[in-house]
Amino acid sequence: MNISGKTKVVGIFGYPVEHSLSPRMHNAAYKALGLDYCYVPFSVKKEGLESAVKSIRDLNMAGVNVTAPHKEGVIPYLDKLSPSASLLRAVNTIVNEQGTLVGHNTDAPGYVAGLQRELSDTKIKESQALILGGGGAARAVAAGLASAGIKKIIFSVRTPKKIEAWSNSINERFPHTIFGISFLEGEKFQKLLNESDILINALPIPLIDKAEKWLVDLSSITENTFFSDLRYAPHNNEFLSLGISKGCRTQDGLPMLLEQGIISFKLFTGINPPKNVMENAIKAS
Ligand code: NAP
């Protein structure tokens, strides 16, 4: 990497951020295209978030990605939001448009692009998805699936009240999709598991403890269900291993990571990145 006075700086804000594969993925594509850009991880605590966002403008950075726990927290410090970021109340990409900081959300289209590698558009449209969790990633996935025309989405959560208002508002935006909410346990949950075509794990925690006890009872799943985990490390985690043992098809979070990164790259540089270079960079991790 040949850093000069002309090098454009891009980065990622998160806390922690050390685990992020985004620097590896973006820098590999800059190198392959000979672009004078450099992508840097920034460990940003909550109390430093406002000044960190302002520094995007002050330091004339091209933009940043935003990861947990700041996807919502950055919003008050931005000048504009894309329609998708506004709907989701979550930003994972900030672009510095000549001093105007614009927040985007590339997680929603990124998830769908990843899923389309495995399932046809028709299959997605006809599906019933059960999403474990109701946080930022769960909402992005739901918005992406609804815009892809999916039939039904159920959020299974431990605190239904937290997602109710958002679920109603997204239903107004996507009236063709049926939205529902259930607890992560009980008879209704088992019935939903049994009916689901796509089971998406958007919980940020291990689903099994050291004594091999499952946090969520997934025993009613059938072999027809597609298992999708948003976590990308380790690749063969407990959730995907259960899916494989039941004869189900599975996908980890790497395709979503890659596809959201591709869309962000285009927003930062105006150029389509070489997908295979970015994919090889994260697979080598
Ligand atoms: P988040 O906003 O912190 O949401 C967490 C959700 O999990 C909330 O609904 C929370 O419920 C629930 N939860 C947490 N602990 C729980 C427990 N012990 N029992 C039951 N529910 C629990 O996280 P996020 O940003 O949505 O991220 C979720 C996952 O997606 C993470 O693993 C993240 O790494 C991954 N992700 C991957 C990509 C990718 O590109 N592959 C992109 C984004 C995110 P409460 O609201 O009740 O606390």
CSV table of N, CA, C and O in Angstrom, one decimal, residues 132 193 197 199-201 207-208 214 218-229 231 235-252:
chain,number,residue,atom,x,y,z
A,132,LEU,N,-35.1,-15.3,14.4
A,132,LEU,CA,-34.8,-15.3,15.8
A,132,LEU,C,-34.1,-14.0,16.2
A,132,LEU,O,-33.0,-13.8,15.7
A,193,LEU,N,-42.0,-22.9,13.9
A,193,LEU,CA,-40.7,-23.5,13.5
A,193,LEU,C,-41.1,-24.6,12.5
A,193,LEU,O,-40.4,-24.7,11.4
A,197,ASP,N,-40.2,-21.9,6.2
A,197,ASP,CA,-39.4,-22.3,5.0
A,197,ASP,C,-37.9,-21.8,5.2
A,197,ASP,O,-37.0,-22.4,4.8
A,199,LEU,N,-35.4,-20.2,8.3
A,199,LEU,CA,-35.1,-19.9,9.7
A,199,LEU,C,-33.9,-19.1,9.8
A,199,LEU,O,-32.8,-19.5,9.4
A,200,ILE,N,-34.0,-17.8,10.3
A,200,ILE,CA,-32.9,-16.9,10.3
A,200,ILE,C,-32.4,-16.6,11.7
A,200,ILE,O,-33.3,-16.1,12.5
A,201,ASN,N,-31.2,-16.9,12.0
A,201,ASN,CA,-30.7,-16.6,13.4
A,201,ASN,C,-30.1,-15.2,13.4
A,201,ASN,O,-29.0,-15.1,12.8
A,207,LEU,N,-26.2,-20.2,20.9
A,207,LEU,CA,-27.5,-20.7,21.2
A,207,LEU,C,-27.4,-21.9,22.1
A,207,LEU,O,-28.5,-22.5,22.5
A,208,ILE,N,-26.2,-22.4,22.4
A,208,ILE,CA,-26.0,-23.5,23.2
A,208,ILE,C,-25.0,-23.2,24.3
A,208,ILE,O,-24.0,-22.5,24.0
A,214,TRP,N,-29.7,-26.0,25.0
A,214,TRP,CA,-30.1,-24.9,24.0
A,214,TRP,C,-30.8,-23.8,24.6
A,214,TRP,O,-31.8,-24.0,25.4
A,218,LEU,N,-35.2,-25.8,19.2
A,218,LEU,CA,-35.4,-25.8,17.8
A,218,LEU,C,-35.9,-27.2,17.3
A,218,LEU,O,-35.8,-27.5,16.1
A,219,SER,N,-36.4,-28.0,18.2
A,219,SER,CA,-36.6,-29.4,17.8
A,219,SER,C,-37.7,-29.6,16.8
A,219,SER,O,-37.7,-30.7,16.1
A,220,SER,N,-38.6,-28.7,16.6
A,220,SER,CA,-39.7,-28.9,15.7
A,220,SER,C,-39.4,-28.6,14.2
A,220,SER,O,-40.2,-28.6,13.4
A,221,ILE,N,-38.1,-28.3,14.0
A,221,ILE,CA,-37.7,-27.9,12.6
A,221,ILE,C,-37.8,-29.1,11.7
A,221,ILE,O,-37.6,-30.3,12.1
A,222,THR,N,-38.1,-28.9,10.4
A,222,THR,CA,-38.2,-30.0,9.5
A,222,THR,C,-37.0,-29.9,8.5
A,222,THR,O,-36.4,-28.8,8.3
A,223,GLU,N,-36.8,-30.9,7.7
A,223,GLU,CA,-35.7,-30.9,6.8
A,223,GLU,C,-35.9,-30.0,5.6
A,223,GLU,O,-34.9,-29.7,4.9
A,224,ASN,N,-37.1,-29.5,5.4
A,224,ASN,CA,-37.4,-28.6,4.3
A,224,ASN,C,-37.0,-27.1,4.6
A,224,ASN,O,-37.1,-26.2,3.8
A,225,THR,N,-36.6,-26.9,5.9
A,225,THR,CA,-36.3,-25.5,6.3
A,225,THR,C,-34.8,-25.1,5.9
A,225,THR,O,-33.9,-25.9,6.0
A,226,PHE,N,-34.7,-23.9,5.3
A,226,PHE,CA,-33.4,-23.3,5.0
A,226,PHE,C,-32.8,-22.6,6.2
A,226,PHE,O,-33.5,-21.7,6.7
A,227,PHE,N,-31.7,-23.0,6.7
A,227,PHE,CA,-31.1,-22.4,7.9
A,227,PHE,C,-30.1,-21.2,7.5
A,227,PHE,O,-29.2,-21.5,6.7
A,228,SER,N,-30.4,-20.1,8.0
A,228,SER,CA,-29.5,-18.9,7.7
A,228,SER,C,-29.1,-18.3,8.9
A,228,SER,O,-29.9,-17.9,9.8
A,229,ASP,N,-27.8,-18.2,9.1
A,229,ASP,CA,-27.2,-17.5,10.3
A,229,ASP,C,-26.5,-16.3,9.9
A,229,ASP,O,-25.7,-16.2,9.0
A,231,ARG,N,-24.4,-14.7,11.8
A,231,ARG,CA,-23.0,-14.7,12.3
A,231,ARG,C,-22.1,-15.4,11.3
A,231,ARG,O,-22.5,-16.3,10.6
A,235,HIS,N,-17.6,-20.7,11.1
A,235,HIS,CA,-18.4,-21.0,10.0
A,235,HIS,C,-19.4,-22.1,10.4
A,235,HIS,O,-20.5,-22.1,10.0
A,236,ASN,N,-18.9,-23.2,11.1
A,236,ASN,CA,-19.7,-24.3,11.4
A,236,ASN,C,-20.2,-24.2,12.9
A,236,ASN,O,-19.8,-24.9,13.7
A,237,ASN,N,-21.1,-23.2,13.1
A,237,ASN,CA,-21.5,-23.0,14.5
A,237,ASN,C,-22.6,-24.0,14.9
A,237,ASN,O,-23.0,-24.8,14.1
A,238,GLU,N,-23.1,-23.9,16.1
A,238,GLU,CA,-24.0,-24.8,16.7
A,238,GLU,C,-25.4,-24.8,15.9
A,238,GLU,O,-26.0,-25.8,15.6
A,239,PHE,N,-25.8,-23.6,15.5
A,239,PHE,CA,-27.0,-23.5,14.7
A,239,PHE,C,-27.0,-24.1,13.4
A,239,PHE,O,-27.9,-24.9,13.0
A,240,LEU,N,-25.9,-23.9,12.6
A,240,LEU,CA,-25.8,-24.4,11.3
A,240,LEU,C,-25.5,-25.9,11.4
A,240,LEU,O,-26.0,-26.7,10.6
A,241,SER,N,-24.8,-26.4,12.4
A,241,SER,CA,-24.6,-27.8,12.6
A,241,SER,C,-25.9,-28.5,12.8
A,241,SER,O,-26.1,-29.7,12.3
A,242,LEU,N,-26.8,-27.9,13.6
A,242,LEU,CA,-28.1,-28.5,13.9
A,242,LEU,C,-28.9,-28.7,12.5
A,242,LEU,O,-29.4,-29.7,12.2
A,243,GLY,N,-28.8,-27.6,11.7
A,243,GLY,CA,-29.5,-27.6,10.4
A,243,GLY,C,-28.9,-28.8,9.6
A,243,GLY,O,-29.7,-29.6,9.0
A,244,ILE,N,-27.6,-28.9,9.5
A,244,ILE,CA,-27.0,-30.0,8.7
A,244,ILE,C,-27.4,-31.3,9.3
A,244,ILE,O,-27.8,-32.2,8.5
A,245,SER,N,-27.5,-31.5,10.6
A,245,SER,CA,-27.9,-32.8,11.2
A,245,SER,C,-29.3,-33.1,10.9
A,245,SER,O,-29.7,-34.3,10.8
A,246,LYS,N,-30.1,-32.1,10.6
A,246,LYS,CA,-31.6,-32.4,10.3
A,246,LYS,C,-31.7,-32.5,8.8
A,246,LYS,O,-32.9,-32.7,8.3
A,247,GLY,N,-30.6,-32.4,8.0
A,247,GLY,CA,-30.7,-32.6,6.5
A,247,GLY,C,-31.1,-31.3,5.8
A,247,GLY,O,-31.6,-31.3,4.7
A,248,CYS,N,-31.0,-30.2,6.5
A,248,CYS,CA,-31.4,-28.9,5.9
A,248,CYS,C,-30.3,-28.2,5.2
A,248,CYS,O,-29.1,-28.5,5.5
A,249,ARG,N,-30.6,-27.3,4.2
A,249,ARG,CA,-29.6,-26.5,3.6
A,249,ARG,C,-29.3,-25.3,4.5
A,249,ARG,O,-30.2,-24.9,5.3
A,250,THR,N,-28.0,-24.9,4.5
A,250,THR,CA,-27.6,-23.8,5.4
A,250,THR,C,-26.8,-22.8,4.7
A,250,THR,O,-26.2,-23.0,3.7
A,251,GLN,N,-26.7,-21.6,5.4
A,251,GLN,CA,-25.8,-20.5,4.9
A,251,GLN,C,-25.4,-19.7,6.1
A,251,GLN,O,-26.2,-19.3,6.9
A,252,ASP,N,-24.1,-19.4,6.2
A,252,ASP,CA,-23.6,-18.5,7.3
A,252,ASP,C,-23.7,-17.0,6.9
A,252,ASP,O,-24.3,-16.7,5.8
